[in-house]
Amino acid sequence: MKRFNIVGTDVPRTDAEAKARGTAIYTDDMKLPGMLYGKILRSPLPHALIRNIDISRAASLPGVKCVITGEDTPKIKYGNWRLFPETQDEYPLAVEKVRFIGDEVAAVAAIDNDTAEEALELIKVEYEELPGVFDVDSSILPAAPVIHDYCPSNISVNRKIKYGDIEKGFAEADYVREDTFTMQSVSHAYLEPCSALAQVDLDGRITLWTSTQVPYIIQCLLASTLNMRENDIRVIKPFVGGGFGGKMELRAWEFCAAFIAKKTGRPVKFTLSREEEFLTGRRRHPMKIRSRVGFKKDGTLVAKDLRIQLDGGAYNAMGPTATFLCGNFGAMLYRYPNYRFHGEHIYTNKPPASAMRGFGAPQSLYATEIQMNLAAEELGIDPIDIRLKNAQVSGDKIPDVATISSCGFIESIKAVADMSGWKEKRKNLKPGQGIGIGCYSFISGGVFNWFNTQYPFSAAEVRAFSDGTVHLLTMASDIGQGSDTVLKQILAEELGLNMGDIRITSADTSMTPQADLGSWGSRVTLMAGNAVIDAAKKIKERLFGALSARFNLNVIHEIECKNGRVQAVTRPDYGLTFGEAVALVQKANRGEPLVARGSYTPRGKGLVTPAFGFGAQVAEVEVDRQTGLVEVKQMWTAHDCGTVINPRSVEGQLAGSIQMGLGYALSEQFVMDGGKTLNTSFVDYKMPTAADMPPSQVVHVDTYEPEGPMGAKEAGEGLASPTAPAISDAVYHATGYRCMDLPVTPEKILEGMKKD
Amino acid sequence: MRLPKFEYFEPKTLEAALNLLTQNGNNAHLLAGGTDVLVKMRNGRLKPEAVIGLQGIEDLNGIHFDSGKGLAIGATAKLAEVASNPDVLKHYPALAFAAGVMANVQVRNMGTIAGNLCNAAPSAENAPPLMAMGAEVALANLQGDRRIALHQFFRGPGLTAMEHGEIMTAILVPFPVPKSGASYKRVSARCGVDIAAVCVSAWVALDGEVCKDVRIVLGAVAPTPMRAVGAESFMREQTWTQELIETAAAQAVQESKPISDVRASADYRKKMVAVLTLRALEQAYERAIKN
Amino acid sequence: MKHHINFSVNGDDYSLAVDPWRTLNELLREDLNLTGTKLGCGTGDCGACTVMVDGRTVSSCLTLAVSVNGKSVTTVEGLAPSGEELHPIQESFIKTGAIQCGFCTAGMEMSALHLLNNNPEPTEKEIRAGLSGNLCRCTGYNQIVEAISVAAEQIRDSEHEKEER
């Protein structure tokens, strides 16, 4: 393993002290002079035409400063898939039609929250209710109500992948099985409800502070929906209380804050309630997965035919990406010589599903992993062995996707089997006790430029000063995952400085270099990290040149930045402090500051990702055979995230994904009645608490990713996938109940359990 | 949502509170800990014009125990105080447990048993152990006081036997007779911030191996917390056997009238009534023989 | 009708008039600009708004502002008054990686304080139970639990030191 000074150490988070003291400012903490408070009126119906909206009573309520409906807006549709404008299907405020309960219909801004809420009740909307569809099967029937006129089939995205010869593959198989899986919808349940604050300056330019993962995307889409120039919009991301994929699109309140600020000349803030978040918020896609796989007798995979229907809800949101990716995830992890995928993104009259930690992988890999175990059992092979036989390794090619570079998958499986005492426990546990496995592979950022950015995927600017400090500017967005810290660590390592020598400004679209696609798809460490290194290397070149001249070094000398100095490697006495070296460069350029820009855009890396993370997880459970309640006793994880840049952060990501995976496996689900979400509080949306978390042991498999900054790749998002199949498999081992439709509820266990 | 607008009163005496309540008629609502009332107001399910806070009334505070009269829990005593009170822990462990696992730490620091009962949710978690132990509630109005057995108190979801102008002042639990014991069992999907999908309390009094008396109370399986009276009468005066309690548990299932909702299906709830009744009876028995 | 209330927050006395329908959370965040206390759900389930009133943790979203009349409130800003040394709980939260997005942190720290005030030597199980009213979506709680047990030890150590002196 390569040795580093700062990378690989438990540097405390850059922002931890401010958060510990309560001084970190989140969007809703901000207040500006003259600020108005905004609220949104939402559709109570899942599918209806808007016949009339009467805002007169609301507008005349004392204290109300502005009421808008879709008719007041420029009526420009938006969506993240800019490369394919036909997929942009959403208006900031509904125009003529509402498509789900919660669809935004009107907005109010008033002098305080109480008045704004009161005004909402005074807006009268006449609807003509239309029949709705609430599941994929009814939605694709020929006679089904059409949700978007442009899309009479209700299938908004069709994605097909094919390689090898699927028929031949199945013909060669000794054993073929087909299974159907369904998955529920779950919530991101980030703790900070969405909030946005807009201010307009005297020139009509807008500044928007917003709780987002994607400031650059917000900037662009806000500009287009307002009919303004991109650079007349400045988006600033303050501290963000978590996202997990749920804050990666332009949303109605962001538009409304900006639009009303422009109209009234006053700052406007919108903050959602938790009830709004649960009732109408984005969520993970429910899916229906049909998977047919063929094996040789010895357990070798020969073919897979995968068909996935995504219940997208009323708008595309990030559904197209999820549709693409779950096809790719279906072909990852194991070697499939012959593969076919057909994915359909289907509209229903429910709150839109979108990106959520794993982006299609938790669903797709649940099917993969459970099916692997079903096959292993029929073929009489241990689940560990069947995985080892088919595991992807470095150098494997996924057609049209990528060649796998670093890969610690086999090591992960072996490590986790070893740690958990798999062989012994899988044979010998008592009834009610069980052990199960789940594995994952995940992307380190996406390559496919669906947003059609005209800039590099990630960028960084480094400004070096003669006092020995540097200033790092990047649009990369820390939403709590710790990217500010990680990027500082990478820069400190590269320049031989301490964390305290670096100031960071991030995620401000007017101040940080263009551009960055945001925090999603586990892209930030690899892409923004590479951009930082690129900028740092340019700084170093300048410093090295100056040093070389200053000491008249032979051109063959290696020069390094180390321990706050710039020096010849073999003659450290030919060296200067970092600040002195910067001063030299600056003098040589007659005062011009030492600044460099770096960027990263994946090229020649296929269409999916520049690097893959891998891992395996084992869960041990105890099931109360009378109540069906599951207690997860222990989790073991071995994973390959390349170089670990901050071990505590990586372990925190792991524990966080176990929490989310545990909920996905056992207790979390949106309970729907048609288009209505019934559980809209944390009492009835059951995400695990501290007392529900199992003890956990982890091994980081030592690999080095050549494409990653200092060998690093994704950590923490891939881990959203293995927990549910591992727990589900353990429940099967404990009870004989095999769950094909998540979540694994006590009720289903009692129903499906083998009685003995 | 924000809270609706209302007038607030914080009387210092019970009499003042009763006067306020009577003067403000149906538009007044009492506030003890606020953990249910404020949530209902936020959801728009409750829009009182006057809110009468009871916290300033000293007489309503406190938990009093004596081995003759038993336990008296003041209307504003916090759940956390009940759960950690040494006398409650010693003599009424089922109640201490129920109060101590309800909701979460902060809610227990604010909420009260009286509030939990007056809210009259079918799942009111303190109701089953209190009913099982034969608790009464003390109600005051301007004309005087009255007491009513808790098992006659609940009338439907959100509905109680309280009349307008009445305030619950205390919950009274008799001192446990010798060789008696009570228990509380629940199932919920997770360990914190939760509400029981089903809960069952049992109380038994033994005479040797004979079940002299028994009360079985089911929560969250009917419009109100309910006694399984059929199962109880089946057990009375019978010798305690595994078969006896199994049959009683099956009888309790027959008596329960659960619905399906976001927390569980009716079918699962019925199954849990069987499991929890059995477990509750077993634990009550264990406690009774040691008492 | 507004009510006049007197109370203290983090040792500072306040005397002001509030509408009865305003919550303690609104009072702290909107009127006193003490925004360290968050609002995560408004129904007392997530714990992000946890503060201490007279030494007990409460959900500030379910506490009427009028009801703190005569009482003493402690918020996250009162754990370590700005510029001064961190409270051992804050220090251990920073060190152990217990803070990711930070939105639950203030509430977690207040619950930790309440727990350690009542139980200076909690077991892991007791710590987890003490956090039953504080949800977190980032950390999986493990590093928070570790932080609290590290803080407990540190508080005990420094109290021993005081006694020895």
Short mmCIF file of N, CA and C in Angstrom, two decimals, chain A residues 410-525:
data_model
loop_
_atom_site.label_atom_id
_atom_site.label_comp_id
_atom_site.label_asym_id
_atom_site.label_seq_id
_atom_site.Cartn_x
_atom_site.Cartn_y
_atom_site.Cartn_z
N ILE A 410 -13.24 -10.73 -4.86
CA ILE A 410 -12.97 -12.07 -4.33
C ILE A 410 -12.41 -11.99 -2.92
N GLU A 411 -11.49 -11.05 -2.71
CA GLU A 411 -10.91 -10.87 -1.38
C GLU A 411 -12.02 -10.50 -0.38
N SER A 412 -12.96 -9.68 -0.83
CA SER A 412 -14.05 -9.27 0.06
C SER A 412 -14.90 -10.46 0.47
N ILE A 413 -15.24 -11.30 -0.51
CA ILE A 413 -16.09 -12.47 -0.20
C ILE A 413 -15.36 -13.37 0.79
N LYS A 414 -14.08 -13.61 0.50
CA LYS A 414 -13.33 -14.51 1.38
C LYS A 414 -13.21 -13.92 2.78
N ALA A 415 -12.95 -12.62 2.84
CA ALA A 415 -12.77 -11.99 4.16
C ALA A 415 -14.05 -12.06 4.98
N VAL A 416 -15.17 -11.83 4.32
CA VAL A 416 -16.42 -11.77 5.07
C VAL A 416 -16.86 -13.18 5.50
N ALA A 417 -16.55 -14.16 4.67
CA ALA A 417 -16.87 -15.54 5.04
C ALA A 417 -16.05 -15.95 6.25
N ASP A 418 -14.81 -15.52 6.22
CA ASP A 418 -13.88 -15.85 7.29
C ASP A 418 -14.29 -15.18 8.62
N MET A 419 -14.52 -13.87 8.55
CA MET A 419 -14.88 -13.11 9.75
C MET A 419 -16.14 -13.64 10.41
N SER A 420 -17.09 -14.02 9.58
CA SER A 420 -18.41 -14.37 10.12
C SER A 420 -18.49 -15.84 10.56
N GLY A 421 -17.46 -16.61 10.25
CA GLY A 421 -17.55 -18.06 10.53
C GLY A 421 -18.63 -18.71 9.70
N TRP A 422 -18.71 -18.27 8.44
CA TRP A 422 -19.80 -18.64 7.54
C TRP A 422 -20.03 -20.15 7.46
N LYS A 423 -18.94 -20.88 7.12
CA LYS A 423 -19.11 -22.31 6.80
C LYS A 423 -19.75 -23.05 7.97
N GLU A 424 -19.27 -22.73 9.16
CA GLU A 424 -19.78 -23.37 10.37
C GLU A 424 -21.24 -22.98 10.63
N LYS A 425 -21.46 -21.65 10.60
CA LYS A 425 -22.78 -21.15 10.99
C LYS A 425 -23.87 -21.49 9.97
N ARG A 426 -23.51 -21.51 8.71
CA ARG A 426 -24.53 -21.79 7.70
C ARG A 426 -25.07 -23.21 7.88
N LYS A 427 -24.20 -24.08 8.48
CA LYS A 427 -24.64 -25.46 8.70
C LYS A 427 -25.36 -25.63 10.04
N ASN A 428 -24.85 -24.94 11.06
CA ASN A 428 -25.18 -25.39 12.42
C ASN A 428 -26.05 -24.50 13.29
N LEU A 429 -26.55 -23.41 12.78
CA LEU A 429 -27.33 -22.57 13.68
C LEU A 429 -28.67 -23.23 14.04
N LYS A 430 -29.20 -22.83 15.21
CA LYS A 430 -30.49 -23.37 15.66
C LYS A 430 -31.65 -22.76 14.86
N PRO A 431 -32.80 -23.43 14.87
CA PRO A 431 -33.96 -22.83 14.21
C PRO A 431 -34.24 -21.45 14.80
N GLY A 432 -34.57 -20.52 13.95
CA GLY A 432 -34.77 -19.15 14.44
C GLY A 432 -33.52 -18.31 14.32
N GLN A 433 -32.37 -18.97 14.15
CA GLN A 433 -31.14 -18.21 13.94
C GLN A 433 -30.69 -18.42 12.50
N GLY A 434 -30.12 -17.37 11.93
CA GLY A 434 -29.72 -17.53 10.54
C GLY A 434 -28.59 -16.60 10.17
N ILE A 435 -27.93 -16.95 9.08
CA ILE A 435 -26.84 -16.14 8.57
C ILE A 435 -27.03 -16.03 7.06
N GLY A 436 -26.76 -14.85 6.52
CA GLY A 436 -27.01 -14.67 5.09
C GLY A 436 -26.02 -13.71 4.47
N ILE A 437 -25.94 -13.76 3.16
CA ILE A 437 -24.93 -12.94 2.47
C ILE A 437 -25.55 -12.05 1.40
N GLY A 438 -24.92 -10.89 1.20
CA GLY A 438 -25.27 -10.01 0.09
C GLY A 438 -24.00 -9.32 -0.39
N CYS A 439 -23.91 -9.10 -1.69
CA CYS A 439 -22.71 -8.46 -2.23
C CYS A 439 -23.11 -7.28 -3.10
N TYR A 440 -22.11 -6.46 -3.46
CA TYR A 440 -22.43 -5.34 -4.33
C TYR A 440 -21.24 -4.97 -5.18
N SER A 441 -21.58 -4.31 -6.28
CA SER A 441 -20.58 -3.57 -7.03
C SER A 441 -21.23 -2.24 -7.34
N PHE A 442 -20.43 -1.19 -7.36
CA PHE A 442 -21.03 0.11 -7.61
C PHE A 442 -20.09 1.01 -8.40
N ILE A 443 -20.70 2.04 -8.97
CA ILE A 443 -19.95 2.97 -9.81
C ILE A 443 -19.26 4.05 -8.96
N SER A 444 -18.15 4.58 -9.48
CA SER A 444 -17.51 5.74 -8.85
C SER A 444 -17.76 6.93 -9.76
N GLY A 445 -18.97 7.37 -9.78
CA GLY A 445 -19.34 8.48 -10.66
C GLY A 445 -19.79 7.98 -12.01
N GLY A 446 -20.65 8.77 -12.66
CA GLY A 446 -21.17 8.39 -13.95
C GLY A 446 -20.40 9.06 -15.09
N VAL A 447 -20.46 8.43 -16.24
CA VAL A 447 -19.79 8.97 -17.41
C VAL A 447 -20.80 9.61 -18.37
N PHE A 448 -21.97 9.01 -18.41
CA PHE A 448 -22.98 9.42 -19.36
C PHE A 448 -23.43 10.85 -19.05
N ASN A 449 -23.25 11.74 -20.01
CA ASN A 449 -23.50 13.16 -19.76
C ASN A 449 -24.95 13.53 -20.08
N TRP A 450 -25.89 12.97 -19.33
CA TRP A 450 -27.30 13.27 -19.59
C TRP A 450 -27.66 14.72 -19.33
N PHE A 451 -26.88 15.38 -18.46
CA PHE A 451 -27.21 16.78 -18.21
C PHE A 451 -26.71 17.67 -19.35
N ASN A 452 -25.83 17.09 -20.18
CA ASN A 452 -25.28 17.85 -21.29
C ASN A 452 -24.53 19.08 -20.80
N THR A 453 -23.68 18.85 -19.80
CA THR A 453 -22.87 19.96 -19.30
C THR A 453 -21.87 20.38 -20.37
N GLN A 454 -21.65 21.68 -20.44
CA GLN A 454 -20.68 22.21 -21.40
C GLN A 454 -19.32 22.42 -20.74
N TYR A 455 -19.23 22.00 -19.50
CA TYR A 455 -18.00 22.20 -18.73
C TYR A 455 -17.39 20.85 -18.36
N PRO A 456 -16.19 20.88 -17.77
CA PRO A 456 -15.65 19.62 -17.23
C PRO A 456 -16.60 19.06 -16.16
N PHE A 457 -16.53 17.75 -15.96
CA PHE A 457 -17.40 17.12 -14.95
C PHE A 457 -17.09 17.64 -13.54
N SER A 458 -15.82 17.89 -13.27
CA SER A 458 -15.43 18.48 -11.99
C SER A 458 -14.28 19.44 -12.25
N ALA A 459 -14.20 20.47 -11.40
CA ALA A 459 -13.13 21.45 -11.59
C ALA A 459 -12.65 21.93 -10.22
N ALA A 460 -11.44 22.43 -10.21
CA ALA A 460 -10.90 22.97 -8.96
C ALA A 460 -9.96 24.11 -9.29
N GLU A 461 -9.91 25.05 -8.39
CA GLU A 461 -8.93 26.12 -8.53
C GLU A 461 -8.13 26.17 -7.24
N VAL A 462 -6.83 26.27 -7.38
CA VAL A 462 -5.99 26.38 -6.19
C VAL A 462 -5.24 27.70 -6.27
N ARG A 463 -5.35 28.48 -5.22
CA ARG A 463 -4.63 29.74 -5.12
C ARG A 463 -3.59 29.57 -4.01
N ALA A 464 -2.33 29.78 -4.36
CA ALA A 464 -1.27 29.61 -3.36
C ALA A 464 -0.75 30.97 -2.95
N PHE A 465 -0.48 31.12 -1.66
CA PHE A 465 -0.06 32.42 -1.13
C PHE A 465 1.31 32.33 -0.45
N SER A 466 1.97 33.47 -0.40
CA SER A 466 3.34 33.48 0.13
C SER A 466 3.37 33.32 1.65
N ASP A 467 2.20 33.37 2.29
CA ASP A 467 2.21 33.08 3.74
C ASP A 467 2.10 31.59 4.02
N GLY A 468 2.18 30.82 2.97
CA GLY A 468 2.17 29.37 3.16
C GLY A 468 0.79 28.75 3.17
N THR A 469 -0.24 29.56 2.90
CA THR A 469 -1.59 29.01 2.85
C THR A 469 -2.03 28.83 1.40
N VAL A 470 -3.04 27.99 1.22
CA VAL A 470 -3.66 27.89 -0.09
C VAL A 470 -5.17 27.97 0.07
N HIS A 471 -5.79 28.36 -1.00
CA HIS A 471 -7.25 28.45 -1.03
C HIS A 471 -7.74 27.53 -2.14
N LEU A 472 -8.57 26.57 -1.75
CA LEU A 472 -9.12 25.64 -2.72
C LEU A 472 -10.55 26.05 -3.04
N LEU A 473 -10.83 26.22 -4.31
CA LEU A 473 -12.20 26.55 -4.72
C LEU A 473 -12.74 25.44 -5.60
N THR A 474 -13.91 24.95 -5.23
CA THR A 474 -14.50 23.88 -6.02
C THR A 474 -16.02 23.93 -5.90
N MET A 475 -16.68 23.54 -6.95
CA MET A 475 -18.15 23.53 -6.91
C MET A 475 -18.67 22.24 -6.29
N ALA A 476 -17.77 21.31 -5.97
CA ALA A 476 -18.21 20.05 -5.35
C ALA A 476 -18.99 20.35 -4.08
N SER A 477 -20.03 19.57 -3.83
CA SER A 477 -20.97 19.90 -2.77
C SER A 477 -20.88 18.95 -1.59
N ASP A 478 -20.48 19.49 -0.46
CA ASP A 478 -20.50 18.69 0.76
C ASP A 478 -21.91 18.74 1.32
N ILE A 479 -22.57 17.60 1.33
CA ILE A 479 -23.94 17.54 1.86
C ILE A 479 -23.95 16.74 3.15
N GLY A 480 -22.77 16.62 3.76
CA GLY A 480 -22.66 15.87 5.00
C GLY A 480 -21.80 14.63 4.84
N GLN A 481 -21.52 14.28 3.57
CA GLN A 481 -20.70 13.09 3.35
C GLN A 481 -19.24 13.37 3.61
N GLY A 482 -18.86 14.66 3.64
CA GLY A 482 -17.49 15.00 4.03
C GLY A 482 -16.57 15.33 2.89
N SER A 483 -17.11 15.77 1.74
CA SER A 483 -16.22 16.00 0.60
C SER A 483 -15.28 17.18 0.83
N ASP A 484 -15.72 18.21 1.56
CA ASP A 484 -14.81 19.32 1.82
C ASP A 484 -13.55 18.81 2.52
N THR A 485 -13.75 17.93 3.48
CA THR A 485 -12.62 17.38 4.24
C THR A 485 -11.74 16.52 3.35
N VAL A 486 -12.38 15.65 2.58
CA VAL A 486 -11.62 14.73 1.73
C VAL A 486 -10.82 15.50 0.67
N LEU A 487 -11.43 16.51 0.08
CA LEU A 487 -10.72 17.27 -0.95
C LEU A 487 -9.57 18.06 -0.32
N LYS A 488 -9.76 18.56 0.87
CA LYS A 488 -8.66 19.23 1.57
C LYS A 488 -7.53 18.24 1.88
N GLN A 489 -7.93 17.05 2.29
CA GLN A 489 -6.91 16.04 2.57
C GLN A 489 -6.08 15.73 1.33
N ILE A 490 -6.77 15.59 0.20
CA ILE A 490 -6.08 15.27 -1.05
C ILE A 490 -5.12 16.41 -1.41
N LEU A 491 -5.60 17.64 -1.27
CA LEU A 491 -4.76 18.79 -1.61
C LEU A 491 -3.59 18.92 -0.64
N ALA A 492 -3.86 18.73 0.65
CA ALA A 492 -2.79 18.81 1.65
C ALA A 492 -1.72 17.76 1.35
N GLU A 493 -2.17 16.58 1.00
CA GLU A 493 -1.24 15.51 0.69
C GLU A 493 -0.38 15.88 -0.52
N GLU A 494 -1.04 16.36 -1.55
CA GLU A 494 -0.35 16.65 -2.80
C GLU A 494 0.64 17.79 -2.63
N LEU A 495 0.28 18.79 -1.82
CA LEU A 495 1.16 19.96 -1.68
C LEU A 495 2.03 19.88 -0.43
N GLY A 496 1.93 18.78 0.32
CA GLY A 496 2.77 18.64 1.51
C GLY A 496 2.43 19.64 2.60
N LEU A 497 1.17 20.01 2.68
CA LEU A 497 0.74 21.01 3.67
C LEU A 497 -0.09 20.35 4.77
N ASN A 498 -0.44 21.14 5.77
CA ASN A 498 -1.36 20.67 6.81
C ASN A 498 -2.77 21.09 6.47
N MET A 499 -3.73 20.40 7.08
CA MET A 499 -5.14 20.77 6.87
C MET A 499 -5.37 22.24 7.22
N GLY A 500 -4.72 22.71 8.25
CA GLY A 500 -4.91 24.09 8.71
C GLY A 500 -4.39 25.14 7.74
N ASP A 501 -3.59 24.72 6.77
CA ASP A 501 -3.05 25.67 5.80
C ASP A 501 -4.02 25.92 4.65
N ILE A 502 -5.11 25.13 4.63
CA ILE A 502 -5.99 25.19 3.46
C ILE A 502 -7.34 25.79 3.83
N ARG A 503 -7.73 26.80 3.05
CA ARG A 503 -9.09 27.32 3.15
C ARG A 503 -9.87 26.72 1.98
N ILE A 504 -11.12 26.39 2.22
CA ILE A 504 -11.91 25.87 1.10
C ILE A 504 -13.16 26.71 0.91
N THR A 505 -13.45 27.02 -0.34
CA THR A 505 -14.73 27.61 -0.70
C THR A 505 -15.35 26.64 -1.68
N SER A 506 -16.55 26.18 -1.35
CA SER A 506 -17.13 25.18 -2.25
C SER A 506 -18.58 25.52 -2.56
N ALA A 507 -19.02 24.99 -3.68
CA ALA A 507 -20.43 24.96 -4.02
C ALA A 507 -21.09 26.34 -4.04
N ASP A 508 -20.44 27.27 -4.69
CA ASP A 508 -21.01 28.59 -4.94
C ASP A 508 -20.78 28.83 -6.43
N THR A 509 -21.85 28.86 -7.20
CA THR A 509 -21.67 28.80 -8.66
C THR A 509 -21.05 30.06 -9.23
N SER A 510 -21.05 31.16 -8.48
CA SER A 510 -20.41 32.37 -9.01
C SER A 510 -18.95 32.49 -8.61
N MET A 511 -18.57 31.78 -7.57
CA MET A 511 -17.23 31.98 -7.03
C MET A 511 -16.31 30.81 -7.29
N THR A 512 -16.89 29.64 -7.54
CA THR A 512 -16.04 28.46 -7.71
C THR A 512 -16.01 28.10 -9.20
N PRO A 513 -14.93 27.44 -9.62
CA PRO A 513 -14.74 27.25 -11.07
C PRO A 513 -15.80 26.35 -11.69
N GLN A 514 -16.16 26.67 -12.93
CA GLN A 514 -17.14 25.89 -13.67
C GLN A 514 -16.51 24.57 -14.09
N ALA A 515 -17.13 23.53 -13.79
CA ALA A 515 -18.37 23.36 -13.03
C ALA A 515 -18.23 22.08 -12.23
N ASP A 516 -19.32 21.60 -11.72
CA ASP A 516 -19.31 20.30 -11.07
C ASP A 516 -20.74 19.80 -11.15
N LEU A 517 -20.91 18.54 -11.49
CA LEU A 517 -22.27 18.03 -11.67
C LEU A 517 -22.97 17.73 -10.36
N GLY A 518 -22.23 17.82 -9.24
CA GLY A 518 -22.90 17.67 -7.96
C GLY A 518 -22.51 16.41 -7.22
N SER A 519 -23.20 16.21 -6.09
CA SER A 519 -22.90 15.06 -5.23
C SER A 519 -23.94 13.99 -5.44
N TRP A 520 -23.60 13.00 -6.25
CA TRP A 520 -24.49 11.85 -6.48
C TRP A 520 -23.67 10.81 -7.21
N GLY A 521 -24.14 9.60 -7.23
CA GLY A 521 -23.45 8.55 -7.98
C GLY A 521 -22.03 8.31 -7.51
N SER A 522 -21.74 8.69 -6.28
CA SER A 522 -20.40 8.45 -5.71
C SER A 522 -19.31 9.00 -6.60
N ARG A 523 -19.53 10.22 -7.09
CA ARG A 523 -18.62 10.77 -8.08
C ARG A 523 -17.62 11.74 -7.50
N VAL A 524 -17.86 12.27 -6.29
CA VAL A 524 -17.12 13.45 -5.85
C VAL A 524 -15.66 13.14 -5.52
N THR A 525 -15.42 12.11 -4.73
CA THR A 525 -14.03 11.83 -4.36
C THR A 525 -13.19 11.59 -5.62
#
